[in-house]
Short mmCIF file of C-alpha atoms and ligand atoms in Angstrom, two decimals:
data_model
loop_
_atom_site.label_atom_id
_atom_site.label_comp_id
_atom_site.label_asym_id
_atom_site.label_seq_id
_atom_site.Cartn_x
_atom_site.Cartn_y
_atom_site.Cartn_z
CA MET A 158 22.47 -9.02 -11.44
CA GLU A 159 23.33 -8.10 -15.13
CA GLU A 160 22.73 -4.61 -16.40
CA GLN A 161 19.48 -4.64 -18.31
CA SER A 162 17.89 -2.17 -20.62
CA ILE A 163 14.26 -1.62 -21.07
CA GLN A 164 12.78 -2.24 -24.47
CA MET A 165 10.28 0.32 -25.53
CA ASN A 166 7.22 -0.69 -27.55
CA LEU A 167 4.75 2.16 -27.47
CA CYS A 168 1.12 2.43 -28.68
CA SER A 169 0.35 4.28 -31.78
CA THR A 170 -2.82 5.56 -30.44
CA ARG A 171 -3.80 6.68 -26.83
CA LYS A 172 -6.93 6.11 -24.85
CA GLU A 173 -9.09 8.99 -23.87
CA LYS A 174 -8.35 10.21 -20.35
CA PRO A 175 -10.98 10.44 -17.72
CA ASP A 176 -12.14 13.61 -15.98
CA SER A 177 -9.93 13.98 -12.88
CA ASP A 178 -12.90 14.82 -10.60
CA GLN A 179 -14.80 11.55 -11.52
CA LEU A 180 -12.16 9.02 -10.86
CA GLU A 181 -12.76 6.01 -8.69
CA PHE A 182 -10.06 3.64 -7.30
CA GLY A 183 -8.45 1.13 -9.61
CA LYS A 184 -11.00 0.99 -12.44
CA ILE A 185 -9.02 2.73 -15.33
CA PHE A 186 -5.64 1.85 -16.54
CA THR A 187 -3.13 3.80 -18.56
CA ASP A 188 -1.93 2.96 -22.22
CA HIS A 189 1.20 0.97 -21.22
CA MET A 190 2.51 -1.48 -18.70
CA PHE A 191 6.00 -2.76 -17.67
CA ILE A 192 6.70 -6.53 -17.96
CA MET A 193 9.82 -8.60 -17.22
CA ASP A 194 10.07 -12.43 -17.30
CA TYR A 195 11.83 -14.86 -15.04
CA SER A 196 13.02 -18.31 -15.73
CA ASP A 197 15.28 -20.49 -13.62
CA GLU A 198 17.77 -20.69 -16.65
CA LYS A 199 17.80 -16.92 -17.66
CA GLY A 200 16.93 -15.19 -14.41
CA TRP A 201 14.98 -11.89 -14.81
CA HIS A 202 15.07 -10.90 -18.46
CA ASP A 203 13.27 -9.18 -21.30
CA ALA A 204 12.34 -6.02 -19.54
CA ARG A 205 9.87 -4.05 -21.65
CA ILE A 206 7.32 -1.34 -21.70
CA THR A 207 4.40 -2.48 -23.91
CA PRO A 208 0.78 -1.48 -24.59
CA TYR A 209 -1.61 -2.42 -21.67
CA GLU A 210 -3.49 -5.57 -22.67
CA PRO A 211 -4.75 -8.90 -21.33
CA LEU A 212 -2.04 -11.58 -20.45
CA ARG A 213 -1.99 -14.90 -22.10
CA LEU A 214 -1.46 -17.51 -19.43
CA ASP A 215 -1.72 -21.24 -19.44
CA PRO A 216 -4.82 -22.50 -17.35
CA SER A 217 -2.36 -24.53 -15.47
CA ALA A 218 -0.22 -21.49 -14.56
CA MET A 219 0.55 -21.86 -10.86
CA ILE A 220 -0.85 -18.41 -9.92
CA PHE A 221 -4.30 -19.69 -10.57
CA HIS A 222 -4.01 -22.55 -8.20
CA TYR A 223 -1.82 -21.90 -5.32
CA GLY A 224 -1.62 -18.15 -5.17
CA GLN A 225 2.14 -17.66 -5.20
CA SER A 226 2.23 -13.94 -5.88
CA VAL A 227 3.11 -10.66 -4.25
CA PHE A 228 2.27 -7.01 -4.90
CA GLU A 229 3.04 -3.44 -3.97
CA GLY A 230 1.12 -0.20 -4.04
CA LEU A 231 2.45 3.45 -4.24
CA LYS A 232 1.54 6.60 -5.99
CA ALA A 233 3.02 9.27 -8.35
CA TYR A 234 2.04 12.85 -7.41
CA LEU A 235 2.07 15.92 -9.67
CA THR A 236 3.18 19.07 -8.00
CA SER A 237 1.87 22.63 -8.77
CA GLU A 238 5.20 23.26 -10.65
CA GLY A 239 4.55 20.13 -12.79
CA LYS A 240 7.05 17.89 -11.17
CA VAL A 241 6.35 14.18 -10.85
CA GLN A 242 7.15 12.77 -7.35
CA LEU A 243 7.28 9.44 -5.69
CA PHE A 244 7.23 8.88 -2.01
CA ARG A 245 9.87 6.70 -0.53
CA PRO A 246 9.67 4.15 -3.43
CA GLU A 247 12.85 2.35 -2.40
CA LYS A 248 10.86 1.15 0.73
CA ASN A 249 8.26 -0.47 -1.51
CA MET A 250 11.03 -2.22 -3.55
CA GLN A 251 12.78 -3.50 -0.38
CA ARG A 252 9.31 -4.75 1.02
CA LEU A 253 8.62 -6.44 -2.44
CA ASN A 254 11.86 -8.37 -1.93
CA ARG A 255 10.92 -9.35 1.64
CA SER A 256 7.52 -10.46 0.34
CA ASN A 257 9.36 -12.43 -2.46
CA ASN A 258 11.50 -14.10 0.11
CA ARG A 259 8.48 -15.30 2.15
CA LEU A 260 6.64 -16.55 -0.91
CA CYS A 261 9.67 -18.36 -2.49
CA ILE A 262 9.72 -15.89 -5.40
CA PRO A 263 13.23 -15.01 -6.70
CA PRO A 264 14.42 -11.48 -5.75
CA ILE A 265 14.28 -8.61 -8.06
CA ASP A 266 17.04 -6.02 -8.61
CA GLU A 267 15.50 -3.20 -6.45
CA GLU A 268 17.25 -0.38 -8.29
CA PHE A 269 16.32 -1.71 -11.69
CA ALA A 270 12.68 -2.21 -10.65
CA LEU A 271 12.51 1.35 -9.44
CA GLN A 272 14.15 2.64 -12.57
CA ALA A 273 11.51 0.58 -14.58
CA ILE A 274 8.72 2.25 -12.56
CA LYS A 275 10.13 5.76 -13.12
CA GLN A 276 10.40 5.11 -16.85
CA LEU A 277 6.74 3.85 -17.05
CA VAL A 278 5.46 6.76 -15.07
CA ALA A 279 7.45 9.20 -17.22
CA VAL A 280 5.92 7.64 -20.37
CA GLU A 281 2.44 8.01 -18.84
CA LYS A 282 3.07 11.44 -17.28
CA ASP A 283 -0.03 12.87 -19.04
CA TRP A 284 -2.18 10.27 -17.15
CA ILE A 285 -1.45 11.87 -13.72
CA PRO A 286 -4.64 13.58 -12.77
CA ARG A 287 -4.40 17.32 -11.75
CA ALA A 288 -7.33 17.78 -9.34
CA GLU A 289 -6.58 18.31 -5.68
CA GLY A 290 -5.73 15.01 -3.96
CA THR A 291 -5.60 12.90 -7.04
CA SER A 292 -2.68 10.74 -8.02
CA LEU A 293 -1.46 7.91 -10.38
CA TYR A 294 -1.58 4.70 -8.40
CA ILE A 295 1.29 2.35 -9.19
CA ARG A 296 0.71 -1.48 -8.91
CA PRO A 297 3.86 -3.54 -9.18
CA PHE A 298 3.19 -7.32 -8.77
CA ILE A 299 4.76 -10.70 -9.41
CA ILE A 300 2.87 -13.88 -10.54
CA SER A 301 4.07 -17.42 -10.88
CA THR A 302 3.46 -18.56 -14.40
CA GLU A 303 4.85 -22.12 -14.73
CA PRO A 304 2.20 -24.49 -16.26
CA TYR A 305 2.30 -27.15 -13.49
CA LEU A 306 -0.12 -28.35 -10.86
CA GLY A 307 2.55 -29.75 -8.43
CA VAL A 308 2.80 -27.89 -5.13
CA ALA A 309 6.26 -26.33 -5.34
CA PRO A 310 7.74 -22.91 -6.16
CA SER A 311 7.23 -21.95 -9.76
CA SER A 312 10.23 -21.92 -12.14
CA HIS A 313 8.84 -18.99 -14.19
CA TYR A 314 7.42 -15.62 -13.09
CA GLN A 315 6.37 -12.22 -14.49
CA PHE A 316 7.02 -8.92 -12.83
CA ILE A 317 4.39 -6.45 -14.04
CA VAL A 318 3.71 -2.87 -13.26
CA ILE A 319 0.32 -1.23 -14.17
CA LEU A 320 -0.81 2.35 -13.44
CA SER A 321 -4.26 3.66 -12.59
CA PRO A 322 -5.31 7.40 -12.15
CA VAL A 323 -7.13 7.58 -8.85
CA GLY A 324 -9.40 10.19 -7.41
CA ALA A 325 -9.01 12.02 -3.98
CA TYR A 326 -9.67 9.54 -1.16
CA TYR A 327 -11.47 12.21 0.80
CA LYS A 328 -13.69 14.11 -1.56
CA GLU A 329 -15.37 16.22 1.22
CA GLY A 330 -12.43 16.43 3.54
CA ILE A 331 -10.80 14.01 5.88
CA ASN A 332 -13.72 12.20 7.70
CA PRO A 333 -13.69 9.59 10.56
CA VAL A 334 -15.03 6.08 10.00
CA LYS A 335 -16.82 3.48 12.11
CA ILE A 336 -14.85 0.23 12.82
CA ALA A 337 -15.97 -3.06 14.18
CA VAL A 338 -13.54 -5.05 16.30
CA GLU A 339 -13.36 -8.61 14.73
CA ASN A 340 -13.69 -11.30 17.25
CA GLN A 341 -14.17 -14.27 14.92
CA TYR A 342 -11.88 -14.18 11.90
CA VAL A 343 -8.22 -13.24 11.84
CA ARG A 344 -6.11 -11.72 9.17
CA ALA A 345 -2.80 -13.36 9.87
CA VAL A 346 -1.04 -15.46 12.44
CA LEU A 347 2.57 -15.67 13.66
CA GLY A 348 4.47 -17.82 11.33
CA GLY A 349 2.09 -17.16 8.45
CA THR A 350 2.19 -14.60 5.62
CA GLY A 351 0.88 -11.43 7.43
CA GLU A 352 4.23 -9.62 7.06
CA ALA A 353 4.21 -10.15 3.24
CA LYS A 354 2.12 -8.29 0.81
CA THR A 355 0.38 -11.18 -0.93
CA GLY A 356 -3.03 -11.60 -2.47
CA GLY A 357 -3.92 -14.54 -0.09
CA ASN A 358 -4.03 -12.18 2.95
CA TYR A 359 -6.59 -10.07 1.14
CA ALA A 360 -8.65 -13.11 -0.06
CA SER A 361 -8.89 -14.36 3.63
CA SER A 362 -9.91 -10.89 4.94
CA LEU A 363 -12.96 -10.44 2.67
CA LYS A 364 -15.42 -12.37 4.76
CA ALA A 365 -14.94 -10.35 7.94
CA GLN A 366 -15.34 -7.15 5.92
CA GLU A 367 -18.46 -8.38 4.29
CA MET A 368 -20.13 -9.39 7.50
CA VAL A 369 -19.80 -5.84 9.02
CA ALA A 370 -20.35 -3.78 5.92
CA ASP A 371 -24.15 -3.85 6.02
CA GLN A 372 -24.09 -2.76 9.71
CA GLY A 373 -22.44 0.52 8.64
CA PHE A 374 -18.90 -0.29 9.50
CA ALA A 375 -16.10 0.85 7.08
CA GLN A 376 -13.62 -1.88 8.11
CA VAL A 377 -12.70 -4.26 10.89
CA LEU A 378 -10.06 -4.02 13.62
CA TRP A 379 -7.97 -7.15 13.44
CA LEU A 380 -6.85 -8.87 16.62
CA ASP A 381 -3.97 -11.35 17.08
CA GLY A 382 -4.62 -14.77 15.75
CA VAL A 383 -3.77 -16.74 18.89
CA GLU A 384 -5.46 -15.10 21.83
CA LYS A 385 -7.62 -12.52 19.90
CA LYS A 386 -6.62 -10.02 22.56
CA TYR A 387 -3.97 -7.75 21.07
CA ILE A 388 -4.63 -5.28 18.27
CA GLU A 389 -2.74 -5.83 14.90
CA GLU A 390 -4.18 -3.66 12.15
CA VAL A 391 -7.33 -1.87 10.87
CA GLY A 392 -8.58 -3.11 7.42
CA SER A 393 -5.50 -3.02 5.22
CA MET A 394 -3.89 -0.25 7.29
CA ASN A 395 -1.61 -0.02 10.19
CA VAL A 396 -3.22 1.52 13.32
CA PHE A 397 -2.35 4.22 15.83
CA PHE A 398 -3.97 5.25 19.20
CA LYS A 399 -3.30 8.32 21.28
CA ILE A 400 -3.75 7.37 24.93
CA ASN A 401 -3.11 9.94 27.78
CA GLY A 402 -0.78 12.14 25.50
CA GLU A 403 1.19 9.23 24.08
CA VAL A 404 0.87 7.75 20.68
CA VAL A 405 0.93 3.81 20.64
CA THR A 406 1.06 1.53 17.66
CA PRO A 407 1.35 -2.26 17.71
CA ALA A 408 5.00 -3.42 17.56
CA LEU A 409 5.90 -5.38 14.43
CA ASN A 410 5.42 -8.97 15.69
CA GLY A 411 5.73 -11.07 12.57
CA SER A 412 2.02 -10.99 11.52
CA ILE A 413 1.66 -7.18 11.00
CA LEU A 414 2.47 -5.77 7.49
CA GLU A 415 5.15 -3.01 7.84
CA GLY A 416 3.64 0.00 6.16
CA VAL A 417 5.72 2.76 4.60
CA THR A 418 3.08 5.15 5.97
CA ARG A 419 3.51 3.63 9.47
CA ASN A 420 7.18 4.16 9.38
CA SER A 421 6.65 7.76 8.16
CA VAL A 422 4.23 8.56 10.94
CA ILE A 423 6.64 7.24 13.51
CA LYS A 424 9.55 9.38 12.07
CA LEU A 425 7.35 12.48 12.01
CA LEU A 426 5.97 12.13 15.53
CA LYS A 427 9.56 11.64 16.78
CA HIS A 428 10.58 14.69 14.81
CA TRP A 429 7.83 16.72 16.52
CA ASN A 430 8.71 15.34 19.96
CA VAL A 431 5.29 13.64 20.41
CA PRO A 432 5.86 10.57 22.42
CA ILE A 433 5.34 7.47 20.31
CA VAL A 434 5.81 3.79 21.38
CA GLU A 435 5.65 0.54 19.48
CA ARG A 436 4.32 -2.13 21.76
CA LYS A 437 1.65 -4.66 22.33
CA ILE A 438 -1.70 -3.13 22.94
CA SER A 439 -4.78 -5.13 24.04
CA MET A 440 -8.41 -4.44 23.65
CA GLU A 441 -8.81 -4.48 27.27
CA GLU A 442 -6.35 -1.72 27.69
CA LEU A 443 -8.15 0.26 25.05
CA ALA A 444 -11.54 -0.27 26.73
CA LYS A 445 -10.08 0.98 29.96
CA ALA A 446 -8.58 4.04 28.33
CA ASN A 447 -12.08 4.70 26.61
CA LYS A 448 -13.83 4.41 30.06
CA ASP A 449 -11.42 6.72 31.92
CA GLY A 450 -11.35 9.22 29.06
CA THR A 451 -7.79 8.93 28.15
CA LEU A 452 -8.45 7.35 24.66
CA GLU A 453 -7.84 10.67 22.77
CA GLU A 454 -7.47 9.70 19.13
CA ALA A 455 -7.38 6.59 16.79
CA PHE A 456 -6.44 6.42 13.20
CA GLY A 457 -5.32 4.02 10.46
CA ALA A 458 -2.24 4.78 8.14
CA GLY A 459 -1.72 3.51 4.67
CA THR A 460 -0.78 4.74 1.02
CA ALA A 461 -4.48 4.93 -0.12
CA ALA A 462 -6.08 7.11 2.49
CA VAL A 463 -2.66 8.38 4.13
CA ILE A 464 -4.42 8.81 7.46
CA SER A 465 -7.90 7.49 8.23
CA PRO A 466 -9.29 8.72 11.55
CA ILE A 467 -11.55 6.36 13.59
CA GLY A 468 -14.59 7.93 14.98
CA GLN A 469 -16.09 4.87 16.55
CA LEU A 470 -14.96 1.51 17.56
CA THR A 471 -17.51 -1.25 18.28
CA TRP A 472 -16.31 -4.10 20.56
CA ASN A 473 -18.96 -6.74 21.15
CA ASP A 474 -21.78 -4.54 22.12
CA GLU A 475 -19.82 -1.59 23.40
CA ASP A 476 -19.33 1.51 21.28
CA PHE A 477 -16.28 3.59 21.92
CA VAL A 478 -16.83 7.10 20.46
CA ILE A 479 -13.47 8.64 20.01
CA ASN A 480 -12.79 12.30 20.13
CA HIS A 481 -16.52 12.95 19.84
CA GLY A 482 -16.38 11.21 16.40
CA LYS A 483 -14.20 13.94 15.02
CA THR A 484 -10.76 13.96 13.37
CA GLY A 485 -8.10 14.40 16.08
CA LYS A 486 -5.29 17.09 16.07
CA ILE A 487 -2.46 14.46 15.58
CA ALA A 488 -4.32 12.74 12.75
CA LYS A 489 -4.88 16.11 11.02
CA ARG A 490 -1.43 17.27 11.43
CA LEU A 491 0.02 13.98 10.10
CA TYR A 492 -2.34 13.99 7.10
CA ASP A 493 -1.56 17.63 6.23
CA THR A 494 2.14 17.05 6.53
CA LEU A 495 2.35 13.73 4.64
CA THR A 496 0.18 15.01 1.73
CA GLY A 497 2.04 18.28 1.86
CA ILE A 498 5.38 16.50 1.37
CA GLN A 499 3.90 14.17 -1.32
CA TYR A 500 2.39 17.06 -3.47
CA GLY A 501 5.53 19.26 -2.98
CA LYS A 502 3.80 21.92 -0.87
CA GLU A 503 5.91 21.36 2.13
CA SER A 504 9.55 20.91 2.78
CA ASP A 505 10.92 17.34 2.83
CA PRO A 506 13.14 17.14 5.84
CA PHE A 507 13.87 13.42 5.57
CA ASP A 508 14.56 13.34 1.75
CA TRP A 509 11.58 11.11 1.16
CA ILE A 510 10.76 12.47 -2.31
CA VAL A 511 12.11 10.84 -5.38
CA GLU A 512 11.57 12.94 -8.54
CA VAL A 513 10.71 11.28 -11.87
CA GLU A 514 12.66 12.96 -14.70
CA GLU A 515 11.32 13.48 -18.15
CA VAL A 516 11.22 10.49 -20.50
CA GLU A 517 14.12 11.88 -22.68
CA GLN A 518 16.46 11.82 -19.77
CA LEU A 519 15.38 8.31 -18.69
CA VAL A 520 15.54 6.64 -22.13
CA ARG A 521 19.19 7.00 -23.19
C1 PLP B 207 -0.15 -2.32 2.23
C2 PLP B 207 -0.57 -2.54 3.59
C3 PLP B 207 -0.47 -1.59 4.69
C4 PLP B 207 0.00 -0.23 4.44
O1 PLP B 207 1.18 -0.12 3.92
P1 PLP B 207 1.70 1.20 3.20
O2 PLP B 207 3.12 0.95 2.73
O3 PLP B 207 1.69 2.32 4.25
O4 PLP B 207 0.76 1.51 2.12
C5 PLP B 207 -0.86 -1.96 5.91
N1 PLP B 207 -1.41 -3.20 6.15
C6 PLP B 207 -1.58 -4.13 5.21
C7 PLP B 207 -2.21 -5.41 5.50
C8 PLP B 207 -1.21 -3.81 3.88
O5 PLP B 207 -1.44 -4.77 2.96
#
């Protein structure tokens, strides 16, 4: 792909920044965004950082009709020394291209896209909130923009990156949630789009979440789409169980989304010599472990919450109370280590951190 430069078109006035202890998730956006266009003739072109504003799209743009789109989610963290850090962002760029491939969207230049993200974050550095546990959420996404109602891959796309200051996920400390095992709806099936980060997977997951929300459940535990027997994910996170001293997570099977956090958890557990296996795990096996007292911990893993302990799992009419409804030792250690690395409080043995330099060094 051709060397591209990023055109800078910055705002003359800046929005007022919110209090960093009153932030919610994804409601406020920074002053600028990154955009790059694609056409079959020109490839990816016209990379620019411009004021954040509504898009102008033709009502027949394909994104509105057939949902050909992909997205990513990562965060920029501010350390106590004022450094700006990203956590394994190259993994997100690789996954974006894997999602692109599944959705018939042309690949992006991963290095250039990461450079664009760094440059945008550097421009918006003052938007990174300072309060404990807060961060600047980064949402890269690609939409199909060709005005055409035929069912085919679009010939035009936009790659856009927006930024949103987000509050601490756990305001009163990391706390376990109640989860309902979902027996009716499924998130993804083998051969479908479960492995890709695409909006359609989320649209189809809303119903199950809505049905359990008023019974006090935070999320659902998704089972496989064929037999509804094997565990896949929890909400929009990957899931881990500690059974009889060994940590188990569902093996990547084609319908599970491969999380960057999942991969990092596995690497850390191996590093600590905690037994960890990736394999199929059924609800029956989990029920048995619960009965004989060997189900020691359960937790979700994803960028937003990092680690989300599961205090109770409800399967049909059976409640499994896990670790007395308290956060387990492994979950706590993983949470502390991952956030410690992200915020620069702990050493980074795997070179996971990518620093964002000052704007002057990025804009040559
Ligand atoms: C994004 C996502 C995850 C978590 O991925 P991370 O890279 O760890 O944030 C897990 N499951 C689903 C369905 C997701 O969309």
